[in-house]
PDB file of C-alpha atoms in Angstrom:
ATOM      1  CA  UNK T   1      -0.199  -0.122  -0.058  1.00 88.00           C
ATOM      2  CA  UNK T   2       1.126   3.796  -1.035  1.00 90.00           C
ATOM      3  CA  UNK T   3       1.063   6.287   1.603  1.00 91.00           C
ATOM      4  CA  UNK T   4      -2.707   7.512   0.931  1.00 95.00           C
ATOM      5  CA  UNK T   5      -3.830   3.856   1.173  1.00 95.00           C
ATOM      6  CA  UNK T   6      -2.222   3.528   4.985  1.00 94.00           C
ATOM      7  CA  UNK T   7      -3.773   6.817   5.572  1.00 95.00           C
ATOM      8  CA  UNK T   8      -6.550   5.987   4.649  1.00 97.00           C
ATOM      9  CA  UNK T   9      -6.762   2.530   6.120  1.00 97.00           C
ATOM     10  CA  UNK T  10      -5.966   4.609  10.037  1.00 96.00           C
ATOM     11  CA  UNK T  11     -10.069   5.907   9.422  1.00 97.00           C
ATOM     12  CA  UNK T  12     -11.107   2.492   9.793  1.00 97.00           C
ATOM     13  CA  UNK T  13      -8.719   0.339  12.193  1.00 97.00           C
ATOM     14  CA  UNK T  14      -7.022   1.838  15.061  1.00 97.00           C
ATOM     15  CA  UNK T  15      -3.523   3.766  13.369  1.00 96.00           C
ATOM     16  CA  UNK T  16      -1.728   1.554  16.128  1.00 97.00           C
ATOM     17  CA  UNK T  17      -2.433  -1.722  14.655  1.00 97.00           C
ATOM     18  CA  UNK T  18      -2.365  -0.357  10.955  1.00 96.00           C
ATOM     19  CA  UNK T  19       1.333   1.326  11.861  1.00 96.00           C
ATOM     20  CA  UNK T  20       2.800  -2.520  13.355  1.00 97.00           C
ATOM     21  CA  UNK T  21       1.132  -3.618   9.668  1.00 95.00           C
ATOM     22  CA  UNK T  22       3.616  -0.645   7.860  1.00 96.00           C
ATOM     23  CA  UNK T  23       6.296  -1.686   9.292  1.00 96.00           C
ATOM     24  CA  UNK T  24       6.259  -4.853   8.629  1.00 95.00           C
ATOM     25  CA  UNK T  25       5.260  -4.474   4.768  1.00 95.00           C
ATOM     26  CA  UNK T  26       8.842  -2.349   5.166  1.00 95.00           C
ATOM     27  CA  UNK T  27      10.795  -4.848   6.814  1.00 96.00           C
ATOM     28  CA  UNK T  28       9.875  -7.782   3.729  1.00 96.00           C
ATOM     29  CA  UNK T  29      10.014  -4.577   1.414  1.00 96.00           C
ATOM     30  CA  UNK T  30      14.326  -3.442   1.968  1.00 97.00           C
ATOM     31  CA  UNK T  31      14.382  -7.264   1.917  1.00 97.00           C
ATOM     32  CA  UNK T  32      13.502  -6.930  -1.400  1.00 97.00           C
ATOM     33  CA  UNK T  33      16.152  -3.767  -2.191  1.00 98.00           C
ATOM     34  CA  UNK T  34      18.520  -5.178  -0.601  1.00 98.00           C
ATOM     35  CA  UNK T  35      18.461  -7.934  -3.053  1.00 98.00           C
ATOM     36  CA  UNK T  36      18.148  -5.907  -6.226  1.00 97.00           C
ATOM     37  CA  UNK T  37      20.973  -3.437  -4.875  1.00 98.00           C
ATOM     38  CA  UNK T  38      23.291  -6.391  -3.200  1.00 97.00           C
ATOM     39  CA  UNK T  39      22.151  -8.637  -6.693  1.00 96.00           C
ATOM     40  CA  UNK T  40      23.262 -12.073  -3.788  1.00 96.00           C
ATOM     41  CA  UNK T  41      21.898 -14.176  -2.683  1.00 96.00           C
ATOM     42  CA  UNK T  42      20.623 -13.340   0.382  1.00 96.00           C
ATOM     43  CA  UNK T  43      23.188 -15.514   4.348  1.00 95.00           C
ATOM     44  CA  UNK T  44      19.371 -16.445   5.921  1.00 96.00           C
ATOM     45  CA  UNK T  45      16.799 -17.831   3.393  1.00 95.00           C
ATOM     46  CA  UNK T  46      13.800 -16.603   3.178  1.00 96.00           C
ATOM     47  CA  UNK T  47      10.168 -17.842   3.565  1.00 96.00           C
ATOM     48  CA  UNK T  48       7.441 -18.365   0.470  1.00 95.00           C
ATOM     49  CA  UNK T  49       5.987 -15.137   1.104  1.00 95.00           C
ATOM     50  CA  UNK T  50       8.830 -13.119   0.376  1.00 96.00           C
ATOM     51  CA  UNK T  51       9.725 -14.086  -2.387  1.00 96.00           C
ATOM     52  CA  UNK T  52       5.586 -14.251  -3.067  1.00 95.00           C
ATOM     53  CA  UNK T  53       6.115 -10.321  -3.233  1.00 95.00           C
ATOM     54  CA  UNK T  54       9.321  -9.908  -5.154  1.00 97.00           C
ATOM     55  CA  UNK T  55       7.178 -11.651  -7.918  1.00 95.00           C
ATOM     56  CA  UNK T  56       4.081 -10.388  -7.933  1.00 94.00           C
ATOM     57  CA  UNK T  57       5.814  -6.856  -7.888  1.00 95.00           C
ATOM     58  CA  UNK T  58       7.704  -7.872 -10.183  1.00 95.00           C
ATOM     59  CA  UNK T  59       4.740  -9.091 -12.655  1.00 93.00           C
ATOM     60  CA  UNK T  60       2.498  -5.784 -11.556  1.00 92.00           C
ATOM     61  CA  UNK T  61       5.528  -4.645 -14.375  1.00 92.00           C
ATOM     62  CA  UNK T  62       5.004  -6.386 -17.043  1.00 88.00           C
ATOM     63  CA  UNK T  63       2.198  -4.801 -19.433  1.00 85.00           C
ATOM     64  CA  UNK T  64      -0.068  -7.696 -19.721  1.00 84.00           C
ATOM     65  CA  UNK T  65      -1.041  -6.730 -16.306  1.00 82.00           C
ATOM     66  CA  UNK T  66      -1.474  -2.977 -16.314  1.00 85.00           C
ATOM     67  CA  UNK T  67      -4.964  -1.633 -16.058  1.00 86.00           C
ATOM     68  CA  UNK T  68      -7.471  -1.232 -18.186  1.00 82.00           C
ATOM     69  CA  UNK T  69      -4.693  -2.680 -20.535  1.00 76.00           C
ATOM     70  CA  UNK T  70      -5.768  -4.104 -24.187  1.00 71.00           C
ATOM     71  CA  UNK T  71      -3.148  -6.407 -25.661  1.00 67.00           C
ATOM     72  CA  UNK T  72      -3.954  -6.237 -28.635  1.00 66.00           C
ATOM     73  CA  UNK T  73      -1.483  -7.119 -30.022  1.00 64.00           C
ATOM     74  CA  UNK T  74       0.586 -11.133 -32.050  1.00 61.00           C
ATOM     75  CA  UNK T  75       2.999 -10.645 -29.529  1.00 65.00           C
ATOM     76  CA  UNK T  76       0.987 -10.036 -25.872  1.00 72.00           C
ATOM     77  CA  UNK T  77       0.978 -11.842 -23.508  1.00 75.00           C
ATOM     78  CA  UNK T  78      -2.548 -13.512 -22.758  1.00 77.00           C
ATOM     79  CA  UNK T  79      -2.824 -16.038 -20.206  1.00 79.00           C
ATOM     80  CA  UNK T  80      -6.665 -17.197 -21.063  1.00 82.00           C
ATOM     81  CA  UNK T  81      -6.599 -19.433 -17.635  1.00 88.00           C
ATOM     82  CA  UNK T  82      -6.899 -18.275 -14.261  1.00 86.00           C
ATOM     83  CA  UNK T  83      -5.934 -21.228 -12.579  1.00 91.00           C
ATOM     84  CA  UNK T  84      -2.193 -20.929 -14.974  1.00 86.00           C
ATOM     85  CA  UNK T  85      -1.621 -16.975 -14.795  1.00 82.00           C
ATOM     86  CA  UNK T  86      -1.919 -17.619 -11.173  1.00 83.00           C
ATOM     87  CA  UNK T  87       0.495 -19.960 -11.439  1.00 88.00           C
ATOM     88  CA  UNK T  88       3.505 -18.112 -12.885  1.00 85.00           C
ATOM     89  CA  UNK T  89       2.625 -15.358 -11.010  1.00 84.00           C
ATOM     90  CA  UNK T  90       0.658 -13.032 -13.837  1.00 85.00           C
ATOM     91  CA  UNK T  91       3.929 -12.943 -15.844  1.00 85.00           C
ATOM     92  CA  UNK T  92       3.311 -14.426 -19.111  1.00 82.00           C
ATOM     93  CA  UNK T  93       5.374 -12.216 -21.736  1.00 77.00           C
ATOM     94  CA  UNK T  94       9.414 -14.298 -21.265  1.00 74.00           C
ATOM     95  CA  UNK T  95      11.808 -12.965 -21.813  1.00 76.00           C
ATOM     96  CA  UNK T  96      14.272 -11.630 -24.349  1.00 73.00           C
ATOM     97  CA  UNK T  97      13.329 -10.290 -28.324  1.00 75.00           C
ATOM     98  CA  UNK T  98      14.629 -11.729 -31.732  1.00 75.00           C
ATOM     99  CA  UNK T  99      17.501 -14.696 -30.647  1.00 76.00           C
ATOM    100  CA  UNK T 100      18.783 -13.398 -28.476  1.00 79.00           C
ATOM    101  CA  UNK T 101      17.001 -14.698 -24.972  1.00 76.00           C
ATOM    102  CA  UNK T 102      19.286 -12.134 -22.212  1.00 80.00           C
ATOM    103  CA  UNK T 103      17.289  -9.151 -24.158  1.00 81.00           C
ATOM    104  CA  UNK T 104      14.694  -5.938 -23.029  1.00 84.00           C
ATOM    105  CA  UNK T 105      11.629  -7.513 -23.675  1.00 82.00           C
ATOM    106  CA  UNK T 106      10.463  -3.195 -23.298  1.00 81.00           C
ATOM    107  CA  UNK T 107       6.216  -4.940 -23.020  1.00 83.00           C
ATOM    108  CA  UNK T 108       7.967  -7.217 -19.659  1.00 87.00           C
ATOM    109  CA  UNK T 109      10.397  -4.973 -17.632  1.00 90.00           C
ATOM    110  CA  UNK T 110       9.529  -7.023 -14.255  1.00 92.00           C
ATOM    111  CA  UNK T 111       9.948 -10.459 -16.356  1.00 90.00           C
ATOM    112  CA  UNK T 112      13.650  -8.424 -18.186  1.00 90.00           C
ATOM    113  CA  UNK T 113      14.320  -7.691 -14.778  1.00 93.00           C
ATOM    114  CA  UNK T 114      13.774 -10.878 -13.211  1.00 93.00           C
ATOM    115  CA  UNK T 115      15.928 -12.273 -15.745  1.00 90.00           C
ATOM    116  CA  UNK T 116      18.940 -10.221 -15.532  1.00 90.00           C
ATOM    117  CA  UNK T 117      18.022 -10.717 -11.149  1.00 94.00           C
ATOM    118  CA  UNK T 118      18.419 -14.800 -12.255  1.00 91.00           C
ATOM    119  CA  UNK T 119      21.077 -14.182 -14.265  1.00 88.00           C
ATOM    120  CA  UNK T 120      22.675 -12.286 -10.770  1.00 91.00           C
ATOM    121  CA  UNK T 121      22.131 -14.698  -8.387  1.00 92.00           C
ATOM    122  CA  UNK T 122      23.069 -17.760 -10.386  1.00 89.00           C
ATOM    123  CA  UNK T 123      26.674 -16.366 -10.356  1.00 88.00           C
ATOM    124  CA  UNK T 124      26.889 -15.556  -7.178  1.00 90.00           C
ATOM    125  CA  UNK T 125      26.160 -19.382  -6.705  1.00 90.00           C
ATOM    126  CA  UNK T 126      28.219 -20.544  -9.112  1.00 87.00           C
ATOM    127  CA  UNK T 127      31.576 -18.034  -6.867  1.00 88.00           C
ATOM    128  CA  UNK T 128      29.969 -19.551  -3.481  1.00 89.00           C
ATOM    129  CA  UNK T 129      31.283 -22.618  -5.182  1.00 87.00           C
ATOM    130  CA  UNK T 130      34.260 -21.782  -6.051  1.00 85.00           C
ATOM    131  CA  UNK T 131      34.450 -20.550 -10.108  1.00 78.00           C
ATOM    132  CA  UNK T 132      35.221 -17.474 -10.510  1.00 69.00           C
ATOM    133  CA  UNK T 133      34.195 -16.656 -13.786  1.00 65.00           C
ATOM    134  CA  UNK T 134      32.513 -13.645 -14.391  1.00 64.00           C
ATOM    135  CA  UNK T 135      29.639 -15.115 -16.702  1.00 61.00           C
ATOM    136  CA  UNK T 136      27.796 -18.901 -16.488  1.00 56.00           C
ATOM    137  CA  UNK T 137      27.520 -20.164 -19.914  1.00 52.00           C
ATOM    138  CA  UNK T 138      26.428 -19.687 -23.138  1.00 42.00           C
ATOM    139  CA  UNK T 139      22.573 -19.058 -21.797  1.00 47.00           C
ATOM    140  CA  UNK T 140      23.343 -16.956 -19.273  1.00 47.00           C
ATOM    141  CA  UNK T 141      25.767 -13.859 -20.155  1.00 49.00           C
ATOM    142  CA  UNK T 142      28.052 -11.559 -18.359  1.00 48.00           C
ATOM    143  CA  UNK T 143      26.189  -9.646 -16.567  1.00 48.00           C
ATOM    144  CA  UNK T 144      29.207  -6.526 -15.209  1.00 46.00           C
TER     145      UNK T 144
END
């Protein structure tokens, strides 16, 4: 929720309770910001709700999830089944373009960000295992 939503919420529920929830939400957002800033595997594993929050926020950056968007083009992400959409966190666009899997997809900022972040985390994992590679393979490209 944004500041306006929190201001409206205190009209319905005690400000003390709303502030507790707001602080917890801010803590989750700080974990996400830290992951994006550091691009390293966190020292402690994340609970499922934090992972789902990250994936949900990333999916909102893809144009198929924009409010009032009508995807009529041939390359628009359209998911007919809500079950499938939920299972894939509404990430329908995919990554890459024009034969380059590492290219940013203009209509899929969230999917593209997830791809870049995934590459960074895989590279961090490889380095932690003792390999000082600057890139992972032909699939995971040089991110530096």
